[in-house]
């Protein structure tokens, strides 16, 4: 092993390096310990023998020379960046590396004597190399993203080829002492001899979008490729010198970038594992073609409504709840529908009233309720609040029902009908109409004790229970309203409905509804939200809901996305065994499907003057609408020719379908008239 000529110090790790080959003087080599670039510069005034002595004695022979680091500075032409694999060939071997002396050890005096500023040019070169590598890395990443976007397939390939085909800025070593430099790889040839810097700036091959020109990866192994780099404009073309070699297949896109959602991209999507995901190689031609990636248009919708399967409700004691006392309770001008909802949520006991009881009490669901009590029970609170409305709280089946009491007595009343008589209608026809449309199953005209209705000269004599008398009165007053006549009683005209409420609410229920109850929510809270959003009074038929095991505390989830309100209500209620029906132009009721399909209600349809319908036509259509339903009542149809009004007694489910059919046929007058 040649003698040590002299020692140098690495400015990065302060390692002492022994120089054994004079041929490396003036070159820039890689430090065996930290890999930093170190310029080999001998002392200015020491010869090789002195340096050897200095090493043997362990004392610096050139430590006082301030110009030692610049005494033998090599010219730029002779500088060369050498990797770790060149260490043994250039004289800095593993033996000297293993015996590197620490700057903090015995050679501390030598380190202190070394110049503080080693050649600035060497540092500048290192900084320049690092900056060049960083810029190349940024450019490579930008090129990769640009090529993946599909907007510059051909241009990105040319840019990448130009980047790889450009020779690396590596300075050649002197022929006498340095090994032969590695030839820069050409773009079409994939090798593993690229320096580490080139590997960091080269974008992954698998992330390039497929283009019509074949890629180097699909070339057969026997193909003779050019050893010199191609010009940028020709670098994307494949050079094949073997005429017998098959032409590479054309690469085609399997994924259309325009069909993908950019928000769904991540690094794993952008960087695929191999180029075979974008193209089919010749070896795969015998395999069945893979199915293209299917992008679903939309995910399947979750169920519109569901019940909480884990909920277990405890039984409530309604009498005990009503007996509880409150220190004070004050309500001022609260609508009746909101008052019922409030007391239901306060007591957890269902509180409800039916539309029939409201008609008997001659009040609407929006009637204001005011009450102020102190040290009173809940029963006293309800009685005081509902007394002005002629309603009384009654406990039935552990629920609180509001009823209009005192109407079970039988009375005889004569109703004047002279204003309703004309060439088309006489008293006998009016009596027949009353028997058809008001509780038709209860009349027994053959018995003098009634119930009966008799036609007099200009009156109708009716013997029946008082609550049925209210129904007769409402029928006659509504007929006057349809004909545009003045009322003959004190019954509030605002509570009379001369047009089908389903048609009156058509515009409101056709508006879009969007709501989501993603967490299980009590039904009373859901109904309250619907009431506020609709701007309508919402009556809840809690006795009917109890038949399908639903009470105010039952928790459900439901949702609607921009559907009409009538459709959103159907989707949310039908799976629960519930339905809804229109009471008047300001009120809806939520009830069970059975009640909605089996309880008759009376509705009026104002027909256009040009429309001439016969009762049998409407009856035939109603039979078709309800052919799958076994009715427990007798449906009735009556046409008042004096006002060209169709009067139908049928279930609310059939009334909804009839109103839709009449509207589609253009038979009814607009509600604005």
XYZ file of N, CA and C in Angstrom, residues 501-513 534 563-569:
63
model
N -110.566 20.121 -0.154
C -109.322 20.598 0.457
C -108.076 20.033 -0.214
N -108.210 18.850 -0.816
C -107.057 18.301 -1.539
C -106.688 19.182 -2.733
N -107.703 19.788 -3.358
C -107.422 20.693 -4.469
C -106.954 22.049 -3.952
N -107.490 22.480 -2.811
C -107.044 23.747 -2.241
C -105.569 23.700 -1.829
N -105.115 22.558 -1.347
C -103.736 22.419 -0.880
C -102.794 21.879 -1.949
N -103.282 21.746 -3.164
C -102.446 21.143 -4.200
C -101.154 21.928 -4.434
N -101.271 23.261 -4.525
C -100.066 24.068 -4.780
C -99.067 23.958 -3.627
N -99.574 24.004 -2.391
C -98.647 23.939 -1.255
C -97.984 22.574 -1.156
N -98.743 21.522 -1.412
C -98.191 20.176 -1.288
C -97.349 19.776 -2.493
N -97.365 20.592 -3.540
C -96.505 20.323 -4.701
C -95.152 21.003 -4.580
N -94.981 21.848 -3.572
C -93.693 22.520 -3.362
C -92.652 21.494 -2.921
N -91.374 21.743 -3.213
C -90.328 20.769 -2.861
C -90.097 20.707 -1.356
N -89.807 19.518 -0.887
C -89.523 19.282 0.536
C -88.163 18.616 0.671
N -94.359 23.307 6.585
C -95.511 23.415 5.690
C -96.282 24.711 5.902
N -88.245 16.551 -3.009
C -89.454 15.910 -3.518
C -90.655 16.790 -3.198
N -91.748 16.664 -3.956
C -92.968 17.378 -3.566
C -93.418 16.915 -2.180
N -94.052 17.827 -1.471
C -94.428 17.507 -0.098
C -95.365 16.304 -0.029
N -96.310 16.201 -0.957
C -97.237 15.069 -0.880
C -96.491 13.750 -1.084
N -95.473 13.751 -1.943
C -94.679 12.539 -2.149
C -93.767 12.269 -0.953
N -93.191 13.331 -0.389
C -92.326 13.156 0.781
C -93.117 12.602 1.968
N -94.349 13.091 2.153
C -95.179 12.578 3.243
C -95.539 11.113 3.016
